[in-house]
């Protein structure tokens, strides 16, 4: 925005702004690669062009991760295998055959807040979602628990430059807890309040509505 008005780079003169805050999910609504070429070194934009194509969208991040790992055993111990369904169903099916007893977490490509997420068990579970468009990952069945509950830690970083790489790490963060105790033996992961830590999910299962 500039002077309280909603605009994009194509609507502004090259010298009329110092900071652009892009709130659109699609950065093309704010700027394009060609319009970025007219910015000066003193002007700042809160988005990186092309970030969605490698990190932001779940399936694109899956592709980036898989291309980076390339089945290297050094990385497989702390990364999750992932597949973009239905395109990579056969690959996931072959993996499931070699790893009987494993479960898989199924996520929509664009939704957030825990919406549309489910857990399926084994090759038969994968077959049930083979025709839908989802991201599928191996499911960590034995996670580290605090008070018998799953949790996650959200940290914040500010990336101000990619070349040279310049990253700032914020010293405070958020820890989120599942509102129900985790059951490692539950079929399909159990209830969402057991295997998801999203605040938007768990606030409905706790009296105080605070799970962070």
Tab-separated table of N, CA and C in Angstrom, residues 24-125:
chain	number	residue	atom	x	y	z
A	24	UNK	N	-1.600	-10.241	-0.933
A	24	UNK	CA	-2.250	-11.224	-1.802
A	24	UNK	C	-1.528	-12.566	-1.726
A	25	UNK	N	-2.290	-13.667	-1.806
A	25	UNK	CA	-1.671	-14.984	-1.817
A	25	UNK	C	-0.848	-15.194	-3.074
A	26	UNK	N	-1.292	-14.615	-4.170
A	26	UNK	CA	-0.560	-14.712	-5.428
A	26	UNK	C	0.234	-13.423	-5.621
A	27	UNK	N	1.552	-13.517	-5.612
A	27	UNK	CA	2.380	-12.313	-5.696
A	27	UNK	C	2.214	-11.589	-7.022
A	28	UNK	N	1.717	-12.269	-8.074
A	28	UNK	CA	1.518	-11.603	-9.354
A	28	UNK	C	0.481	-10.494	-9.254
A	29	UNK	N	-0.363	-10.536	-8.219
A	29	UNK	CA	-1.325	-9.458	-8.008
A	29	UNK	C	-0.632	-8.187	-7.523
A	30	UNK	N	0.584	-8.320	-7.017
A	30	UNK	CA	1.327	-7.167	-6.506
A	30	UNK	C	2.454	-6.743	-7.447
A	31	UNK	N	3.175	-7.704	-7.974
A	31	UNK	CA	4.292	-7.371	-8.840
A	31	UNK	C	4.639	-8.566	-9.716
A	32	UNK	N	5.329	-8.305	-10.784
A	32	UNK	CA	5.810	-9.350	-11.685
A	32	UNK	C	7.322	-9.243	-11.792
A	33	UNK	N	7.929	-10.198	-12.446
A	33	UNK	CA	9.379	-10.166	-12.602
A	33	UNK	C	9.834	-8.925	-13.352
A	34	UNK	N	9.044	-8.507	-14.358
A	34	UNK	CA	9.432	-7.330	-15.140
A	34	UNK	C	9.329	-6.056	-14.316
A	35	UNK	N	8.292	-5.943	-13.465
A	35	UNK	CA	8.149	-4.729	-12.654
A	35	UNK	C	9.203	-4.659	-11.563
A	36	UNK	N	9.725	-5.820	-11.137
A	36	UNK	CA	10.783	-5.816	-10.128
A	36	UNK	C	12.049	-5.155	-10.653
A	37	UNK	N	12.223	-5.196	-11.976
A	37	UNK	CA	13.428	-4.627	-12.547
A	37	UNK	C	13.517	-3.121	-12.427
A	38	UNK	N	12.385	-2.462	-12.156
A	38	UNK	CA	12.379	-1.004	-12.049
A	38	UNK	C	12.573	-0.508	-10.621
A	39	UNK	N	12.742	-1.418	-9.653
A	39	UNK	CA	12.914	-0.997	-8.263
A	39	UNK	C	14.356	-0.574	-8.011
A	40	UNK	N	14.529	0.280	-7.013
A	40	UNK	CA	15.866	0.739	-6.654
A	40	UNK	C	16.348	-0.013	-5.412
A	41	UNK	N	17.614	0.145	-5.068
A	41	UNK	CA	18.201	-0.559	-3.933
A	41	UNK	C	17.580	-0.125	-2.606
A	42	UNK	N	16.990	1.063	-2.556
A	42	UNK	CA	16.426	1.571	-1.297
A	42	UNK	C	14.978	1.141	-1.092
A	43	UNK	N	14.355	0.531	-2.088
A	43	UNK	CA	12.956	0.127	-1.996
A	43	UNK	C	12.843	-1.321	-1.541
A	44	UNK	N	11.824	-1.591	-0.718
A	44	UNK	CA	11.674	-2.899	-0.109
A	44	UNK	C	10.282	-3.476	-0.381
A	45	UNK	N	10.231	-4.797	-0.624
A	45	UNK	CA	8.976	-5.524	-0.823
A	45	UNK	C	9.002	-6.736	0.099
A	46	UNK	N	7.874	-7.033	0.730
A	46	UNK	CA	7.855	-8.101	1.732
A	46	UNK	C	7.678	-9.496	1.142
A	47	UNK	N	7.860	-9.661	-0.138
A	47	UNK	CA	7.747	-10.973	-0.770
A	47	UNK	C	8.948	-11.224	-1.678
A	48	UNK	N	9.227	-12.504	-1.901
A	48	UNK	CA	10.250	-12.895	-2.853
A	48	UNK	C	9.575	-13.507	-4.061
A	49	UNK	N	9.878	-12.987	-5.224
A	49	UNK	CA	9.296	-13.507	-6.453
A	49	UNK	C	9.720	-14.960	-6.650
A	50	UNK	N	8.749	-15.832	-6.909
A	50	UNK	CA	9.043	-17.230	-7.165
A	50	UNK	C	9.086	-18.113	-5.935
A	51	UNK	N	8.868	-17.544	-4.738
A	51	UNK	CA	8.944	-18.344	-3.519
A	51	UNK	C	7.869	-19.429	-3.482
A	52	UNK	N	6.675	-19.087	-3.980
A	52	UNK	CA	5.585	-20.067	-3.988
A	52	UNK	C	5.951	-21.300	-4.816
A	53	UNK	N	6.732	-21.087	-5.858
A	53	UNK	CA	7.052	-22.186	-6.777
A	53	UNK	C	8.056	-23.177	-6.203
A	54	UNK	N	8.721	-22.838	-5.086
A	54	UNK	CA	9.731	-23.754	-4.540
A	54	UNK	C	9.492	-24.120	-3.073
A	55	UNK	N	8.841	-23.248	-2.309
A	55	UNK	CA	8.716	-23.496	-0.870
A	55	UNK	C	7.302	-23.364	-0.316
A	56	UNK	N	6.512	-22.453	-0.835
A	56	UNK	CA	5.279	-22.069	-0.157
A	56	UNK	C	4.203	-23.138	-0.309
A	57	UNK	N	3.802	-23.432	-1.529
A	57	UNK	CA	2.782	-24.454	-1.743
A	57	UNK	C	3.305	-25.821	-1.310
A	58	UNK	N	2.434	-26.611	-0.714
A	58	UNK	CA	2.859	-27.895	-0.154
A	58	UNK	C	3.462	-28.816	-1.212
A	59	UNK	N	2.814	-28.925	-2.371
A	59	UNK	CA	3.322	-29.853	-3.380
A	59	UNK	C	4.624	-29.348	-4.000
A	60	UNK	N	4.776	-28.020	-4.108
A	60	UNK	CA	6.025	-27.487	-4.630
A	60	UNK	C	7.167	-27.689	-3.636
A	61	UNK	N	6.856	-27.535	-2.345
A	61	UNK	CA	7.871	-27.798	-1.327
A	61	UNK	C	8.263	-29.273	-1.337
A	62	UNK	N	7.287	-30.150	-1.583
A	62	UNK	CA	7.575	-31.576	-1.703
A	62	UNK	C	8.559	-31.823	-2.836
A	63	UNK	N	8.324	-31.205	-3.987
A	63	UNK	CA	9.228	-31.370	-5.124
A	63	UNK	C	10.626	-30.856	-4.803
A	64	UNK	N	10.691	-29.698	-4.139
A	64	UNK	CA	11.987	-29.136	-3.765
A	64	UNK	C	12.723	-30.063	-2.814
A	65	UNK	N	11.987	-30.602	-1.844
A	65	UNK	CA	12.593	-31.497	-0.856
A	65	UNK	C	13.091	-32.781	-1.510
A	66	UNK	N	12.265	-33.369	-2.361
A	66	UNK	CA	12.657	-34.616	-3.005
A	66	UNK	C	13.861	-34.420	-3.929
A	67	UNK	N	13.882	-33.307	-4.654
A	67	UNK	CA	15.008	-33.026	-5.541
A	67	UNK	C	16.290	-32.797	-4.746
A	68	UNK	N	16.148	-32.212	-3.562
A	68	UNK	CA	17.323	-31.954	-2.742
A	68	UNK	C	17.856	-33.203	-2.067
A	69	UNK	N	16.944	-34.054	-1.597
A	69	UNK	CA	17.347	-35.262	-0.881
A	69	UNK	C	17.863	-36.333	-1.836
A	70	UNK	N	17.105	-36.581	-2.925
A	70	UNK	CA	17.480	-37.567	-3.943
A	70	UNK	C	17.864	-38.917	-3.337
A	71	UNK	N	17.036	-39.357	-2.371
A	71	UNK	CA	17.220	-40.660	-1.724
A	71	UNK	C	18.565	-40.814	-1.017
A	72	UNK	N	19.199	-39.703	-0.691
A	72	UNK	CA	20.455	-39.759	0.055
A	72	UNK	C	20.171	-40.174	1.496
A	73	UNK	N	20.738	-41.288	1.969
A	73	UNK	CA	20.435	-41.764	3.326
A	73	UNK	C	20.804	-40.774	4.423
A	74	UNK	N	21.702	-39.831	4.131
A	74	UNK	CA	22.075	-38.835	5.131
A	74	UNK	C	20.899	-37.927	5.485
A	75	UNK	N	19.966	-37.744	4.523
A	75	UNK	CA	18.847	-36.843	4.739
A	75	UNK	C	17.546	-37.578	5.045
A	76	UNK	N	17.436	-38.829	4.657
A	76	UNK	CA	16.176	-39.551	4.795
A	76	UNK	C	15.783	-39.772	6.245
A	77	UNK	N	16.756	-39.736	7.170
A	77	UNK	CA	16.451	-39.959	8.578
A	77	UNK	C	15.661	-38.817	9.196
A	78	UNK	N	15.749	-37.626	8.637
A	78	UNK	CA	15.034	-36.506	9.249
A	78	UNK	C	14.194	-35.702	8.249
A	79	UNK	N	13.858	-36.318	7.149
A	79	UNK	CA	12.891	-35.727	6.222
A	79	UNK	C	11.794	-36.748	5.950
A	80	UNK	N	10.662	-36.272	5.476
A	80	UNK	CA	9.531	-37.143	5.198
A	80	UNK	C	9.393	-37.353	3.689
A	81	UNK	N	9.235	-38.590	3.299
A	81	UNK	CA	8.928	-38.856	1.896
A	81	UNK	C	7.554	-38.271	1.582
A	82	UNK	N	7.404	-37.765	0.377
A	82	UNK	CA	6.127	-37.153	0.015
A	82	UNK	C	5.807	-37.432	-1.448
A	83	UNK	N	4.516	-37.409	-1.741
A	83	UNK	CA	4.041	-37.684	-3.099
A	83	UNK	C	2.880	-36.762	-3.425
A	84	UNK	N	2.824	-36.332	-4.658
A	84	UNK	CA	1.718	-35.498	-5.145
A	84	UNK	C	0.730	-36.421	-5.854
A	85	UNK	N	-0.436	-36.600	-5.214
A	85	UNK	CA	-1.468	-37.480	-5.794
A	85	UNK	C	-2.369	-36.695	-6.736
A	86	UNK	N	-2.887	-37.302	-7.784
A	86	UNK	CA	-2.731	-38.708	-8.184
A	86	UNK	C	-1.477	-39.002	-9.007
A	87	UNK	N	-0.712	-37.961	-9.331
A	87	UNK	CA	0.424	-38.111	-10.240
A	87	UNK	C	1.418	-39.163	-9.751
A	88	UNK	N	1.724	-39.180	-8.460
A	88	UNK	CA	2.773	-40.047	-7.933
A	88	UNK	C	2.213	-41.218	-7.122
A	89	UNK	N	0.985	-41.589	-7.415
A	89	UNK	CA	0.368	-42.671	-6.641
A	89	UNK	C	1.128	-43.987	-6.772
A	90	UNK	N	1.545	-44.330	-7.963
A	90	UNK	CA	2.230	-45.605	-8.163
A	90	UNK	C	3.533	-45.672	-7.364
A	91	UNK	N	4.229	-44.559	-7.287
A	91	UNK	CA	5.462	-44.517	-6.498
A	91	UNK	C	5.158	-44.714	-5.018
A	92	UNK	N	4.089	-44.073	-4.530
A	92	UNK	CA	3.696	-44.230	-3.129
A	92	UNK	C	3.247	-45.657	-2.849
A	93	UNK	N	2.539	-46.238	-3.793
A	93	UNK	CA	2.069	-47.614	-3.647
A	93	UNK	C	3.246	-48.578	-3.520
A	94	UNK	N	4.266	-48.389	-4.345
A	94	UNK	CA	5.451	-49.249	-4.286
A	94	UNK	C	6.160	-49.096	-2.938
A	95	UNK	N	6.226	-47.858	-2.442
A	95	UNK	CA	6.849	-47.628	-1.134
A	95	UNK	C	6.051	-48.327	-0.037
A	96	UNK	N	4.726	-48.229	-0.107
A	96	UNK	CA	3.874	-48.848	0.909
A	96	UNK	C	4.031	-50.368	0.915
A	97	UNK	N	4.212	-50.955	-0.245
A	97	UNK	CA	4.409	-52.405	-0.315
A	97	UNK	C	5.699	-52.810	0.389
A	98	UNK	N	6.719	-51.980	0.282
A	98	UNK	CA	8.004	-52.276	0.917
A	98	UNK	C	8.024	-51.913	2.393
A	99	UNK	N	7.013	-51.152	2.845
A	99	UNK	CA	6.975	-50.704	4.245
A	99	UNK	C	5.591	-50.969	4.837
A	100	UNK	N	5.238	-52.238	4.967
A	100	UNK	CA	3.915	-52.571	5.514
A	100	UNK	C	3.767	-52.075	6.957
A	101	UNK	N	2.574	-51.637	7.295
A	101	UNK	CA	2.327	-51.155	8.649
A	101	UNK	C	2.488	-49.663	8.814
A	102	UNK	N	3.035	-48.982	7.802
A	102	UNK	CA	3.192	-47.530	7.917
A	102	UNK	C	1.874	-46.823	7.608
A	103	UNK	N	1.733	-45.636	8.182
A	103	UNK	CA	0.576	-44.784	7.901
A	103	UNK	C	1.045	-43.550	7.147
A	104	UNK	N	0.068	-42.805	6.592
A	104	UNK	CA	0.390	-41.660	5.746
A	104	UNK	C	-0.572	-40.518	6.054
A	105	UNK	N	-0.043	-39.312	6.097
A	105	UNK	CA	-0.877	-38.147	6.334
A	105	UNK	C	-1.203	-37.499	4.992
A	106	UNK	N	-2.467	-37.190	4.795
A	106	UNK	CA	-2.981	-36.687	3.515
A	106	UNK	C	-3.415	-35.239	3.714
A	107	UNK	N	-2.878	-34.339	2.878
A	107	UNK	CA	-3.147	-32.907	3.035
A	107	UNK	C	-3.614	-32.299	1.716
A	108	UNK	N	-4.579	-31.365	1.780
A	108	UNK	CA	-4.926	-30.613	0.569
A	108	UNK	C	-3.763	-29.707	0.193
A	109	UNK	N	-3.683	-29.320	-1.063
A	109	UNK	CA	-2.520	-28.575	-1.536
A	109	UNK	C	-2.463	-27.152	-1.011
A	110	UNK	N	-3.620	-26.511	-0.818
A	110	UNK	CA	-3.598	-25.078	-0.527
A	110	UNK	C	-4.247	-24.678	0.785
A	111	UNK	N	-5.068	-25.499	1.378
A	111	UNK	CA	-5.790	-25.101	2.579
A	111	UNK	C	-4.871	-25.074	3.794
A	112	UNK	N	-5.257	-24.332	4.830
A	112	UNK	CA	-4.479	-24.225	6.057
A	112	UNK	C	-5.351	-24.471	7.278
A	113	UNK	N	-4.764	-24.287	8.452
A	113	UNK	CA	-5.525	-24.409	9.683
A	113	UNK	C	-5.989	-25.823	9.985
A	114	UNK	N	-5.311	-26.825	9.433
A	114	UNK	CA	-5.691	-28.203	9.689
A	114	UNK	C	-6.877	-28.691	8.888
A	115	UNK	N	-7.399	-27.860	7.993
A	115	UNK	CA	-8.584	-28.243	7.217
A	115	UNK	C	-8.222	-29.299	6.170
A	116	UNK	N	-9.076	-30.295	6.047
A	116	UNK	CA	-8.928	-31.298	5.011
A	116	UNK	C	-7.842	-32.323	5.242
A	117	UNK	N	-7.241	-32.348	6.421
A	117	UNK	CA	-6.146	-33.275	6.700
A	117	UNK	C	-6.697	-34.569	7.290
A	118	UNK	N	-6.139	-35.693	6.844
A	118	UNK	CA	-6.534	-36.989	7.374
A	118	UNK	C	-5.320	-37.907	7.390
A	119	UNK	N	-5.456	-39.033	8.075
A	119	UNK	CA	-4.414	-40.054	8.121
A	119	UNK	C	-4.995	-41.349	7.580
A	120	UNK	N	-4.245	-42.025	6.715
A	120	UNK	CA	-4.679	-43.323	6.174
A	120	UNK	C	-3.625	-44.362	6.518
A	121	UNK	N	-4.060	-45.605	6.587
A	121	UNK	CA	-3.172	-46.688	7.003
A	121	UNK	C	-2.834	-47.603	5.827
A	122	UNK	N	-1.550	-47.748	5.557
A	122	UNK	CA	-1.062	-48.738	4.618
A	122	UNK	C	-1.463	-48.525	3.168
A	123	UNK	N	-1.179	-49.549	2.381
A	123	UNK	CA	-1.440	-49.497	0.947
A	123	UNK	C	-2.927	-49.363	0.644
A	124	UNK	N	-3.772	-50.026	1.423
A	124	UNK	CA	-5.213	-49.936	1.200
A	124	UNK	C	-5.716	-48.515	1.451
A	125	UNK	N	-5.168	-47.860	2.450
A	125	UNK	CA	-5.562	-46.483	2.729
A	125	UNK	C	-5.166	-45.544	1.602
